[in-house]
PDB file of C-alpha atoms in Angstrom:
ATOM      1  CA  MET A   1       0.000   0.000   0.000  1.00  0.00           C
ATOM      2  CA  GLY A   2       1.387   3.411  -0.956  1.00  0.00           C
ATOM      3  CA  CYS A   3       1.933   6.086   1.621  1.00  0.00           C
ATOM      4  CA  ARG A   4      -0.958   8.579   1.708  1.00  0.00           C
ATOM      5  CA  ASN A   5      -0.046  12.239   2.059  1.00  0.00           C
ATOM      6  CA  PHE A   6      -1.295  14.457   4.882  1.00  0.00           C
ATOM      7  CA  GLU A   7      -3.843  16.328   2.708  1.00  0.00           C
ATOM      8  CA  THR A   8      -5.517  13.005   1.768  1.00  0.00           C
ATOM      9  CA  LEU A   9      -5.735  12.030   5.430  1.00  0.00           C
ATOM     10  CA  ILE A  10      -7.297  15.381   6.274  1.00  0.00           C
ATOM     11  CA  MET A  11      -9.947  14.944   3.583  1.00  0.00           C
ATOM     12  CA  GLU A  12     -10.828  11.473   4.801  1.00  0.00           C
ATOM     13  CA  LYS A  13     -11.128  12.610   8.407  1.00  0.00           C
ATOM     14  CA  SER A  14     -13.213  15.671   7.567  1.00  0.00           C
ATOM     15  CA  ASN A  15     -15.654  13.500   5.582  1.00  0.00           C
ATOM     16  CA  THR A  16     -16.370  11.230   8.549  1.00  0.00           C
ATOM     17  CA  THR A  17     -19.994  10.877   9.564  1.00  0.00           C
ATOM     18  CA  ASP A  18     -19.227   9.804  13.136  1.00  0.00           C
ATOM     19  CA  PRO A  19     -20.706  12.533  15.392  1.00  0.00           C
ATOM     20  CA  ASN A  20     -18.282  11.566  18.143  1.00  0.00           C
ATOM     21  CA  GLN A  21     -15.245  11.990  15.919  1.00  0.00           C
ATOM     22  CA  THR A  22     -13.316  15.237  16.232  1.00  0.00           C
ATOM     23  CA  ILE A  23     -12.646  16.666  12.800  1.00  0.00           C
ATOM     24  CA  LEU A  24      -8.966  16.933  11.980  1.00  0.00           C
ATOM     25  CA  GLU A  25      -8.076  19.834   9.760  1.00  0.00           C
ATOM     26  CA  ASP A  26      -5.060  21.829   8.748  1.00  0.00           C
ATOM     27  CA  THR A  27      -5.528  24.407  11.457  1.00  0.00           C
ATOM     28  CA  ARG A  28      -3.891  27.788  11.309  1.00  0.00           C
ATOM     29  CA  SER A  29      -4.475  30.591  13.748  1.00  0.00           C
ATOM     30  CA  PHE A  30      -7.043  33.084  12.504  1.00  0.00           C
ATOM     31  CA  ILE A  31      -5.873  35.599  15.129  1.00  0.00           C
ATOM     32  CA  LYS A  32      -3.749  38.265  13.527  1.00  0.00           C
ATOM     33  CA  ASN A  33      -0.712  39.651  15.273  1.00  0.00           C
ATOM     34  CA  ARG A  34      -2.129  41.970  17.922  1.00  0.00           C
ATOM     35  CA  ARG A  35      -0.903  45.508  17.612  1.00  0.00           C
ATOM     36  CA  LEU A  36      -1.464  47.038  21.002  1.00  0.00           C
ATOM     37  CA  HIS A  37      -1.593  50.795  21.393  1.00  0.00           C
ATOM     38  CA  PRO A  38      -2.009  52.911  24.545  1.00  0.00           C
ATOM     39  CA  TYR A  39      -5.243  54.826  25.122  1.00  0.00           C
ATOM     40  CA  LEU A  40      -6.414  57.111  27.898  1.00  0.00           C
ATOM     41  CA  VAL A  41      -9.800  55.686  28.911  1.00  0.00           C
ATOM     42  CA  ILE A  42     -12.438  57.609  30.905  1.00  0.00           C
ATOM     43  CA  PHE A  43     -14.367  55.120  33.025  1.00  0.00           C
ATOM     44  CA  ILE A  44     -16.156  57.472  35.453  1.00  0.00           C
ATOM     45  CA  GLY A  45     -17.468  60.936  34.574  1.00  0.00           C
ATOM     46  CA  GLN A  46     -19.585  62.710  31.972  1.00  0.00           C
ATOM     47  CA  ASP A  47     -17.411  61.277  29.186  1.00  0.00           C
ATOM     48  CA  SER A  48     -17.552  57.754  30.619  1.00  0.00           C
ATOM     49  CA  GLY A  49     -16.714  55.202  27.932  1.00  0.00           C
ATOM     50  CA  LYS A  50     -14.642  57.541  25.794  1.00  0.00           C
ATOM     51  CA  ARG A  51     -11.035  56.754  24.958  1.00  0.00           C
ATOM     52  CA  HIS A  52      -8.291  58.930  23.537  1.00  0.00           C
ATOM     53  CA  GLU A  53      -5.370  57.593  21.551  1.00  0.00           C
ATOM     54  CA  LEU A  54      -2.038  58.568  23.100  1.00  0.00           C
ATOM     55  CA  LYS A  55       0.807  59.765  20.915  1.00  0.00           C
ATOM     56  CA  PRO A  56       4.547  59.790  21.679  1.00  0.00           C
ATOM     57  CA  GLY A  57       5.683  62.999  23.325  1.00  0.00           C
ATOM     58  CA  SER A  58       3.496  65.245  25.474  1.00  0.00           C
ATOM     59  CA  MET A  59      -0.289  65.735  25.385  1.00  0.00           C
ATOM     60  CA  THR A  60      -2.314  68.224  27.432  1.00  0.00           C
ATOM     61  CA  ILE A  61      -5.510  67.203  29.256  1.00  0.00           C
ATOM     62  CA  GLY A  62      -8.285  69.575  30.337  1.00  0.00           C
ATOM     63  CA  ARG A  63     -11.760  70.931  29.627  1.00  0.00           C
ATOM     64  CA  SER A  64     -10.531  73.516  27.114  1.00  0.00           C
ATOM     65  CA  PRO A  65     -11.176  72.738  23.435  1.00  0.00           C
ATOM     66  CA  GLU A  66      -7.530  73.695  22.932  1.00  0.00           C
ATOM     67  CA  ALA A  67      -6.327  70.752  25.054  1.00  0.00           C
ATOM     68  CA  ASP A  68      -5.011  67.732  23.165  1.00  0.00           C
ATOM     69  CA  ILE A  69      -7.463  65.604  25.186  1.00  0.00           C
ATOM     70  CA  THR A  70     -10.657  67.466  26.090  1.00  0.00           C
ATOM     71  CA  ILE A  71     -12.864  66.117  28.877  1.00  0.00           C
ATOM     72  CA  GLU A  72     -16.373  67.275  29.834  1.00  0.00           C
ATOM     73  CA  ASP A  73     -15.805  68.033  33.504  1.00  0.00           C
ATOM     74  CA  ASP A  74     -16.574  71.379  35.138  1.00  0.00           C
ATOM     75  CA  TRP A  75     -14.209  70.553  38.020  1.00  0.00           C
ATOM     76  CA  ALA A  76     -11.247  70.160  35.660  1.00  0.00           C
ATOM     77  CA  SER A  77      -9.079  73.144  34.797  1.00  0.00           C
ATOM     78  CA  ARG A  78      -8.843  74.338  31.212  1.00  0.00           C
ATOM     79  CA  ILE A  79      -5.369  72.795  30.959  1.00  0.00           C
ATOM     80  CA  HIS A  80      -5.317  70.482  33.945  1.00  0.00           C
ATOM     81  CA  CYS A  81      -2.273  68.279  33.366  1.00  0.00           C
ATOM     82  CA  VAL A  82       0.125  66.833  30.800  1.00  0.00           C
ATOM     83  CA  ILE A  83       0.845  63.204  30.020  1.00  0.00           C
ATOM     84  CA  HIS A  84       4.319  62.409  28.724  1.00  0.00           C
ATOM     85  CA  TRP A  85       5.001  59.203  26.780  1.00  0.00           C
ATOM     86  CA  GLN A  86       8.541  58.212  25.897  1.00  0.00           C
ATOM     87  CA  ASP A  87       9.568  54.639  25.056  1.00  0.00           C
ATOM     88  CA  ASP A  88       7.534  52.505  27.478  1.00  0.00           C
ATOM     89  CA  VAL A  89       7.310  55.120  30.217  1.00  0.00           C
ATOM     90  CA  PHE A  90       4.284  57.329  30.995  1.00  0.00           C
ATOM     91  CA  GLU A  91       4.541  60.338  33.287  1.00  0.00           C
ATOM     92  CA  LEU A  92       1.750  62.622  34.492  1.00  0.00           C
ATOM     93  CA  GLU A  93       2.439  66.255  35.380  1.00  0.00           C
ATOM     94  CA  ASP A  94       0.042  68.703  37.075  1.00  0.00           C
ATOM     95  CA  ARG A  95      -0.230  72.099  35.375  1.00  0.00           C
ATOM     96  CA  ASP A  96      -1.153  74.127  38.459  1.00  0.00           C
ATOM     97  CA  SER A  97      -4.745  72.916  38.250  1.00  0.00           C
ATOM     98  CA  THR A  98      -7.359  74.313  40.629  1.00  0.00           C
ATOM     99  CA  ASN A  99      -8.412  70.969  42.101  1.00  0.00           C
ATOM    100  CA  GLY A 100      -5.177  69.040  41.658  1.00  0.00           C
ATOM    101  CA  ILE A 101      -4.594  65.607  40.171  1.00  0.00           C
ATOM    102  CA  TYR A 102      -4.621  62.282  41.992  1.00  0.00           C
ATOM    103  CA  VAL A 103      -2.957  59.030  40.988  1.00  0.00           C
ATOM    104  CA  ASN A 104      -4.144  56.010  42.935  1.00  0.00           C
ATOM    105  CA  THR A 105      -5.698  58.401  45.526  1.00  0.00           C
ATOM    106  CA  HIS A 106      -2.399  60.302  46.042  1.00  0.00           C
ATOM    107  CA  LYS A 107      -2.129  63.967  45.051  1.00  0.00           C
ATOM    108  CA  ILE A 108       0.864  64.441  42.772  1.00  0.00           C
ATOM    109  CA  LYS A 109       2.858  67.092  40.912  1.00  0.00           C
ATOM    110  CA  ARG A 110       4.702  64.742  38.557  1.00  0.00           C
ATOM    111  CA  VAL A 111       4.856  60.972  38.732  1.00  0.00           C
ATOM    112  CA  GLN A 112       5.366  57.902  36.570  1.00  0.00           C
ATOM    113  CA  VAL A 113       2.056  56.138  35.889  1.00  0.00           C
ATOM    114  CA  GLN A 114       1.535  52.463  35.183  1.00  0.00           C
ATOM    115  CA  PRO A 115      -1.257  51.226  32.875  1.00  0.00           C
ATOM    116  CA  GLY A 116      -4.472  50.448  34.754  1.00  0.00           C
ATOM    117  CA  VAL A 117      -3.791  52.795  37.700  1.00  0.00           C
ATOM    118  CA  PRO A 118      -6.734  55.196  38.333  1.00  0.00           C
ATOM    119  CA  ILE A 119      -6.108  58.872  37.596  1.00  0.00           C
ATOM    120  CA  GLN A 120      -8.514  61.503  38.974  1.00  0.00           C
ATOM    121  CA  VAL A 121      -8.978  64.710  36.987  1.00  0.00           C
ATOM    122  CA  GLY A 122     -11.768  66.824  38.456  1.00  0.00           C
ATOM    123  CA  HIS A 123     -14.685  64.405  38.973  1.00  0.00           C
ATOM    124  CA  SER A 124     -13.504  62.059  36.219  1.00  0.00           C
ATOM    125  CA  LEU A 125     -11.524  58.855  36.639  1.00  0.00           C
ATOM    126  CA  LEU A 126      -9.173  57.814  33.852  1.00  0.00           C
ATOM    127  CA  LYS A 127      -6.614  55.105  33.220  1.00  0.00           C
ATOM    128  CA  ILE A 128      -4.099  54.102  30.580  1.00  0.00           C
ATOM    129  CA  GLU A 129      -4.940  50.880  28.751  1.00  0.00           C
ATOM    130  CA  PHE A 130      -3.386  49.058  25.838  1.00  0.00           C
ATOM    131  CA  LYS A 131      -5.979  48.107  23.212  1.00  0.00           C
ATOM    132  CA  ASP A 132      -5.994  46.365  19.848  1.00  0.00           C
ATOM    133  CA  GLU A 133      -8.408  47.048  16.985  1.00  0.00           C
ATOM    134  CA  ALA A 134     -10.755  44.182  17.877  1.00  0.00           C
ATOM    135  CA  GLU A 135     -11.130  45.364  21.483  1.00  0.00           C
ATOM    136  CA  LEU A 136     -11.729  48.939  20.352  1.00  0.00           C
ATOM    137  CA  GLU A 137     -14.428  47.906  17.904  1.00  0.00           C
ATOM    138  CA  LEU A 138     -16.182  45.801  20.557  1.00  0.00           C
ATOM    139  CA  GLU A 139     -16.099  48.612  23.131  1.00  0.00           C
ATOM    140  CA  GLN A 140     -17.337  51.161  20.603  1.00  0.00           C
ATOM    141  CA  ASN A 141     -20.268  48.927  19.696  1.00  0.00           C
ATOM    142  CA  LEU A 142     -21.151  48.350  23.359  1.00  0.00           C
ATOM    143  CA  HIS A 143     -20.915  52.044  24.181  1.00  0.00           C
ATOM    144  CA  ARG A 144     -23.000  52.973  21.174  1.00  0.00           C
ATOM    145  CA  SER A 145     -25.734  50.455  21.938  1.00  0.00           C
ATOM    146  CA  ALA A 146     -25.901  51.690  25.538  1.00  0.00           C
ATOM    147  CA  SER A 147     -26.113  55.414  24.769  1.00  0.00           C
ATOM    148  CA  ILE A 148     -27.315  55.965  21.186  1.00  0.00           C
ATOM    149  CA  ASP A 149     -30.843  55.693  19.799  1.00  0.00           C
ATOM    150  CA  GLY A 150     -30.694  53.264  16.887  1.00  0.00           C
ATOM    151  CA  LEU A 151     -33.198  55.058  14.660  1.00  0.00           C
ATOM    152  CA  THR A 152     -32.082  58.675  14.973  1.00  0.00           C
ATOM    153  CA  GLY A 153     -28.380  58.379  15.887  1.00  0.00           C
ATOM    154  CA  ILE A 154     -28.712  60.813  18.806  1.00  0.00           C
ATOM    155  CA  PHE A 155     -28.521  60.010  22.521  1.00  0.00           C
ATOM    156  CA  ASN A 156     -31.162  57.735  24.002  1.00  0.00           C
ATOM    157  CA  ARG A 157     -33.275  58.395  27.071  1.00  0.00           C
ATOM    158  CA  GLN A 158     -31.114  56.291  29.394  1.00  0.00           C
ATOM    159  CA  TYR A 159     -27.954  58.212  28.564  1.00  0.00           C
ATOM    160  CA  PHE A 160     -29.775  61.549  28.734  1.00  0.00           C
ATOM    161  CA  MET A 161     -31.070  60.872  32.239  1.00  0.00           C
ATOM    162  CA  LYS A 162     -27.576  59.996  33.404  1.00  0.00           C
ATOM    163  CA  ARG A 163     -26.119  63.227  31.998  1.00  0.00           C
ATOM    164  CA  ALA A 164     -29.037  65.282  33.323  1.00  0.00           C
ATOM    165  CA  ALA A 165     -28.585  63.909  36.847  1.00  0.00           C
ATOM    166  CA  GLU A 166     -24.937  64.997  36.757  1.00  0.00           C
ATOM    167  CA  GLU A 167     -25.995  68.468  35.599  1.00  0.00           C
ATOM    168  CA  VAL A 168     -28.521  68.738  38.446  1.00  0.00           C
ATOM    169  CA  ALA A 169     -25.815  67.842  40.953  1.00  0.00           C
ATOM    170  CA  TYR A 170     -23.521  70.536  39.580  1.00  0.00           C
ATOM    171  CA  ALA A 171     -26.286  73.179  39.495  1.00  0.00           C
ATOM    172  CA  HIS A 172     -27.303  72.253  43.051  1.00  0.00           C
ATOM    173  CA  ARG A 173     -23.759  72.606  44.317  1.00  0.00           C
ATOM    174  CA  HIS A 174     -23.192  75.971  42.625  1.00  0.00           C
ATOM    175  CA  GLN A 175     -26.749  77.378  42.768  1.00  0.00           C
ATOM    176  CA  ARG A 176     -27.117  77.699  39.010  1.00  0.00           C
ATOM    177  CA  LEU A 177     -30.005  77.840  36.556  1.00  0.00           C
ATOM    178  CA  LEU A 178     -31.160  74.559  35.057  1.00  0.00           C
ATOM    179  CA  GLY A 179     -33.342  74.246  31.973  1.00  0.00           C
ATOM    180  CA  ILE A 180     -35.142  71.484  30.079  1.00  0.00           C
ATOM    181  CA  ILE A 181     -36.782  71.657  26.635  1.00  0.00           C
ATOM    182  CA  MET A 182     -39.393  69.107  25.542  1.00  0.00           C
ATOM    183  CA  ILE A 183     -40.251  68.730  21.837  1.00  0.00           C
ATOM    184  CA  ASP A 184     -43.127  66.814  20.272  1.00  0.00           C
ATOM    185  CA  ILE A 185     -44.073  66.333  16.597  1.00  0.00           C
ATOM    186  CA  ASP A 186     -47.571  67.596  15.890  1.00  0.00           C
ATOM    187  CA  HIS A 187     -50.036  65.040  14.479  1.00  0.00           C
ATOM    188  CA  PHE A 188     -47.324  62.415  14.072  1.00  0.00           C
ATOM    189  CA  LYS A 189     -49.821  59.551  14.164  1.00  0.00           C
ATOM    190  CA  LEU A 190     -51.433  60.980  11.036  1.00  0.00           C
ATOM    191  CA  ILE A 191     -48.117  60.643   9.181  1.00  0.00           C
ATOM    192  CA  ASN A 192     -47.851  56.975  10.127  1.00  0.00           C
ATOM    193  CA  ASP A 193     -51.496  56.296   9.257  1.00  0.00           C
ATOM    194  CA  THR A 194     -51.298  58.114   5.907  1.00  0.00           C
ATOM    195  CA  TYR A 195     -47.842  57.250   4.605  1.00  0.00           C
ATOM    196  CA  GLY A 196     -46.797  54.234   6.662  1.00  0.00           C
ATOM    197  CA  HIS A 197     -44.250  53.637   9.396  1.00  0.00           C
ATOM    198  CA  GLN A 198     -41.268  53.833   7.050  1.00  0.00           C
ATOM    199  CA  MET A 199     -42.146  57.435   6.328  1.00  0.00           C
ATOM    200  CA  GLY A 200     -42.650  58.013  10.059  1.00  0.00           C
ATOM    201  CA  ASP A 201     -39.205  56.596  10.828  1.00  0.00           C
ATOM    202  CA  PHE A 202     -37.701  58.762   8.076  1.00  0.00           C
ATOM    203  CA  VAL A 203     -39.294  61.891   9.563  1.00  0.00           C
ATOM    204  CA  LEU A 204     -37.945  61.061  13.034  1.00  0.00           C
ATOM    205  CA  ASN A 205     -34.455  60.517  11.639  1.00  0.00           C
ATOM    206  CA  GLN A 206     -34.402  63.712   9.580  1.00  0.00           C
ATOM    207  CA  LEU A 207     -35.961  65.851  12.290  1.00  0.00           C
ATOM    208  CA  ALA A 208     -33.261  64.681  14.723  1.00  0.00           C
ATOM    209  CA  SER A 209     -30.582  65.661  12.188  1.00  0.00           C
ATOM    210  CA  LEU A 210     -32.098  69.119  11.651  1.00  0.00           C
ATOM    211  CA  ILE A 211     -32.374  69.862  15.368  1.00  0.00           C
ATOM    212  CA  TYR A 212     -28.896  68.505  16.037  1.00  0.00           C
ATOM    213  CA  ALA A 213     -27.485  70.909  13.440  1.00  0.00           C
ATOM    214  CA  LYS A 214     -29.318  73.919  14.912  1.00  0.00           C
ATOM    215  CA  LYS A 215     -28.814  73.361  18.638  1.00  0.00           C
ATOM    216  CA  ARG A 216     -25.757  74.680  20.435  1.00  0.00           C
ATOM    217  CA  PRO A 217     -22.784  72.269  20.444  1.00  0.00           C
ATOM    218  CA  GLU A 218     -22.715  72.032  24.248  1.00  0.00           C
ATOM    219  CA  ASP A 219     -26.414  71.155  24.614  1.00  0.00           C
ATOM    220  CA  VAL A 220     -27.365  67.514  25.249  1.00  0.00           C
ATOM    221  CA  PHE A 221     -30.013  66.310  22.768  1.00  0.00           C
ATOM    222  CA  ALA A 222     -31.822  62.970  22.985  1.00  0.00           C
ATOM    223  CA  ARG A 223     -34.856  61.041  21.853  1.00  0.00           C
ATOM    224  CA  TYR A 224     -37.098  60.804  24.903  1.00  0.00           C
ATOM    225  CA  GLY A 225     -39.530  58.287  23.443  1.00  0.00           C
ATOM    226  CA  GLY A 226     -41.762  57.879  20.388  1.00  0.00           C
ATOM    227  CA  GLU A 227     -42.009  61.275  18.670  1.00  0.00           C
ATOM    228  CA  GLU A 228     -40.799  63.173  21.759  1.00  0.00           C
ATOM    229  CA  PHE A 229     -37.333  64.701  22.026  1.00  0.00           C
ATOM    230  CA  ILE A 230     -35.579  66.465  24.886  1.00  0.00           C
ATOM    231  CA  ILE A 231     -32.765  68.994  25.211  1.00  0.00           C
ATOM    232  CA  LEU A 232     -30.637  69.845  28.240  1.00  0.00           C
ATOM    233  CA  PRO A 233     -29.213  73.329  27.556  1.00  0.00           C
ATOM    234  CA  ARG A 234     -25.787  73.913  29.071  1.00  0.00           C
ATOM    235  CA  GLY A 235     -23.658  76.954  29.789  1.00  0.00           C
ATOM    236  CA  GLU A 236     -25.113  80.411  30.389  1.00  0.00           C
ATOM    237  CA  LEU A 237     -28.919  80.210  30.483  1.00  0.00           C
ATOM    238  CA  SER A 238     -31.701  82.776  30.360  1.00  0.00           C
ATOM    239  CA  GLN A 239     -35.411  82.744  29.593  1.00  0.00           C
ATOM    240  CA  GLU A 240     -34.846  84.908  26.518  1.00  0.00           C
ATOM    241  CA  GLY A 241     -32.040  82.680  25.278  1.00  0.00           C
ATOM    242  CA  MET A 242     -34.047  79.476  25.679  1.00  0.00           C
ATOM    243  CA  LEU A 243     -37.063  81.023  23.970  1.00  0.00           C
ATOM    244  CA  MET A 244     -34.866  82.098  21.043  1.00  0.00           C
ATOM    245  CA  LEU A 245     -33.407  78.586  20.779  1.00  0.00           C
ATOM    246  CA  CYS A 246     -36.863  76.975  20.821  1.00  0.00           C
ATOM    247  CA  GLU A 247     -38.188  79.345  18.185  1.00  0.00           C
ATOM    248  CA  ARG A 248     -35.162  78.756  15.976  1.00  0.00           C
ATOM    249  CA  LEU A 249     -35.782  75.021  16.146  1.00  0.00           C
ATOM    250  CA  ARG A 250     -39.520  75.406  15.549  1.00  0.00           C
ATOM    251  CA  GLN A 251     -39.018  77.621  12.507  1.00  0.00           C
ATOM    252  CA  THR A 252     -36.388  75.272  11.083  1.00  0.00           C
ATOM    253  CA  ILE A 253     -38.767  72.303  11.197  1.00  0.00           C
ATOM    254  CA  GLU A 254     -41.696  74.328   9.878  1.00  0.00           C
ATOM    255  CA  ALA A 255     -39.675  75.373   6.836  1.00  0.00           C
ATOM    256  CA  ALA A 256     -38.340  71.873   6.054  1.00  0.00           C
ATOM    257  CA  GLU A 257     -39.805  69.426   3.550  1.00  0.00           C
ATOM    258  CA  PHE A 258     -39.521  65.711   4.234  1.00  0.00           C
ATOM    259  CA  ALA A 259     -39.353  63.685   1.009  1.00  0.00           C
ATOM    260  CA  PHE A 260     -39.369  59.896   1.083  1.00  0.00           C
ATOM    261  CA  GLY A 261     -40.035  58.075  -2.177  1.00  0.00           C
ATOM    262  CA  ASP A 262     -43.013  59.769  -3.829  1.00  0.00           C
ATOM    263  CA  ALA A 263     -44.257  61.250  -0.565  1.00  0.00           C
ATOM    264  CA  HIS A 264     -43.514  64.847   0.414  1.00  0.00           C
ATOM    265  CA  VAL A 265     -44.721  66.095   3.790  1.00  0.00           C
ATOM    266  CA  ARG A 266     -44.308  69.147   5.980  1.00  0.00           C
ATOM    267  CA  ILE A 267     -44.593  68.984   9.730  1.00  0.00           C
ATOM    268  CA  THR A 268     -44.578  71.250  12.749  1.00  0.00           C
ATOM    269  CA  ILE A 269     -43.421  70.779  16.317  1.00  0.00           C
ATOM    270  CA  SER A 270     -44.591  72.045  19.692  1.00  0.00           C
ATOM    271  CA  LEU A 271     -42.094  72.909  22.403  1.00  0.00           C
ATOM    272  CA  GLY A 272     -42.239  73.484  26.134  1.00  0.00           C
ATOM    273  CA  PHE A 273     -39.424  74.504  28.436  1.00  0.00           C
ATOM    274  CA  HIS A 274     -38.797  75.078  32.116  1.00  0.00           C
ATOM    275  CA  LEU A 275     -35.987  77.174  33.547  1.00  0.00           C
ATOM    276  CA  ALA A 276     -35.363  77.632  37.261  1.00  0.00           C
ATOM    277  CA  MET A 277     -32.602  78.110  39.796  1.00  0.00           C
ATOM    278  CA  VAL A 278     -31.475  74.989  41.617  1.00  0.00           C
ATOM    279  CA  ALA A 279     -31.483  76.209  45.205  1.00  0.00           C
ATOM    280  CA  ARG A 280     -28.964  74.851  47.657  1.00  0.00           C
ATOM    281  CA  GLY A 281     -30.747  72.801  50.270  1.00  0.00           C
ATOM    282  CA  ASP A 282     -30.500  69.646  52.298  1.00  0.00           C
ATOM    283  CA  GLN A 283     -31.959  67.460  49.560  1.00  0.00           C
ATOM    284  CA  GLU A 284     -30.770  67.452  45.969  1.00  0.00           C
ATOM    285  CA  PRO A 285     -33.683  68.021  43.567  1.00  0.00           C
ATOM    286  CA  SER A 286     -34.613  65.524  40.856  1.00  0.00           C
ATOM    287  CA  ILE A 287     -34.387  66.118  37.117  1.00  0.00           C
ATOM    288  CA  ASP A 288     -37.896  64.626  36.974  1.00  0.00           C
ATOM    289  CA  ASP A 289     -39.226  67.872  38.466  1.00  0.00           C
ATOM    290  CA  TRP A 290     -37.813  69.892  35.557  1.00  0.00           C
ATOM    291  CA  ILE A 291     -38.976  67.373  32.957  1.00  0.00           C
ATOM    292  CA  GLY A 292     -42.482  67.362  34.457  1.00  0.00           C
ATOM    293  CA  LYS A 293     -42.811  71.145  34.228  1.00  0.00           C
ATOM    294  CA  ALA A 294     -41.352  71.268  30.705  1.00  0.00           C
ATOM    295  CA  ASP A 295     -43.836  68.574  29.724  1.00  0.00           C
ATOM    296  CA  GLU A 296     -46.648  70.624  31.240  1.00  0.00           C
ATOM    297  CA  ALA A 297     -45.540  73.607  29.152  1.00  0.00           C
ATOM    298  CA  LEU A 298     -45.429  71.368  26.065  1.00  0.00           C
ATOM    299  CA  TYR A 299     -49.031  70.278  26.547  1.00  0.00           C
ATOM    300  CA  ARG A 300     -50.045  73.893  27.028  1.00  0.00           C
ATOM    301  CA  ALA A 301     -48.518  74.577  23.588  1.00  0.00           C
ATOM    302  CA  LYS A 302     -50.575  71.687  22.204  1.00  0.00           C
ATOM    303  CA  ASP A 303     -53.782  73.009  23.797  1.00  0.00           C
ATOM    304  CA  LEU A 304     -53.158  76.503  22.407  1.00  0.00           C
ATOM    305  CA  GLY A 305     -53.007  75.286  18.813  1.00  0.00           C
ATOM    306  CA  ARG A 306     -49.635  73.530  18.334  1.00  0.00           C
ATOM    307  CA  ASN A 307     -46.620  74.791  16.358  1.00  0.00           C
ATOM    308  CA  ARG A 308     -45.613  77.103  19.198  1.00  0.00           C
ATOM    309  CA  THR A 309     -43.393  77.412  22.269  1.00  0.00           C
ATOM    310  CA  GLU A 310     -44.625  77.725  25.837  1.00  0.00           C
ATOM    311  CA  TYR A 311     -42.723  77.845  29.116  1.00  0.00           C
ATOM    312  CA  LEU A 312     -43.179  77.520  32.847  1.00  0.00           C
ATOM    313  CA  TYR A 313     -41.117  79.269  35.520  1.00  0.00           C
TER     314      TYR A 313
END
């Protein structure tokens, strides 16, 4: 009998019909060489889940848009600290920040930092982690599914409530104004009944894009549920400013045409907002109080004829 080669043996084994037989094949690793790269990961704070790719040399960290790594944290200084990366060594240096920087609970001026060690900047906790492309893609997908509305691409209600609670805490501590804007599409059910749910989904998607483009960059915008949307204005707030923002959004939607296939529709929105000072007291207020009053103002706009803005103090 002639000697059979290895490929012939593999074919015979892989064609076996025995369910208890392990298939023998010419296995090769499908895992590519992992190229690990360091990232600064925010795991507690307003930017929780975000990661920033580190580059050799020095990178500034702070809440200023001019920082190499910008973090949303009102307790962080504009340029809070600098991270230095040379060879395999990372060093963190405080830049005379107002609230200091802590590494593994110890306040520091300049210190070498190991990957995985917690770094506190303001009210945010960060750490250095080495990631490959597969890990990054998985984390991005998980973060997106947890915070982004699948239909519109804006924040979902769960993420919004988390951010809003943090804003309430800050306003309570510093006795600042807090505002909420509720938005509802007028006669949305009629769109679904007349043109179908695909058209309704298209309108929701496009409306979210239009509002996103017209709101201020710092404002938090989310889908609250169904055809309702919600905005948490940030920064300097006033009744006049919020009314101007609402009217700008209302007029933008009123002037837009939504075309899907052969269907062309125009819609309007009603808006309600509430703006009030968060007084310092023993008990921290709830964002639900602000949402409830904004919702009340929204329904007043509906009762008064729709396509308008109303507000409650």
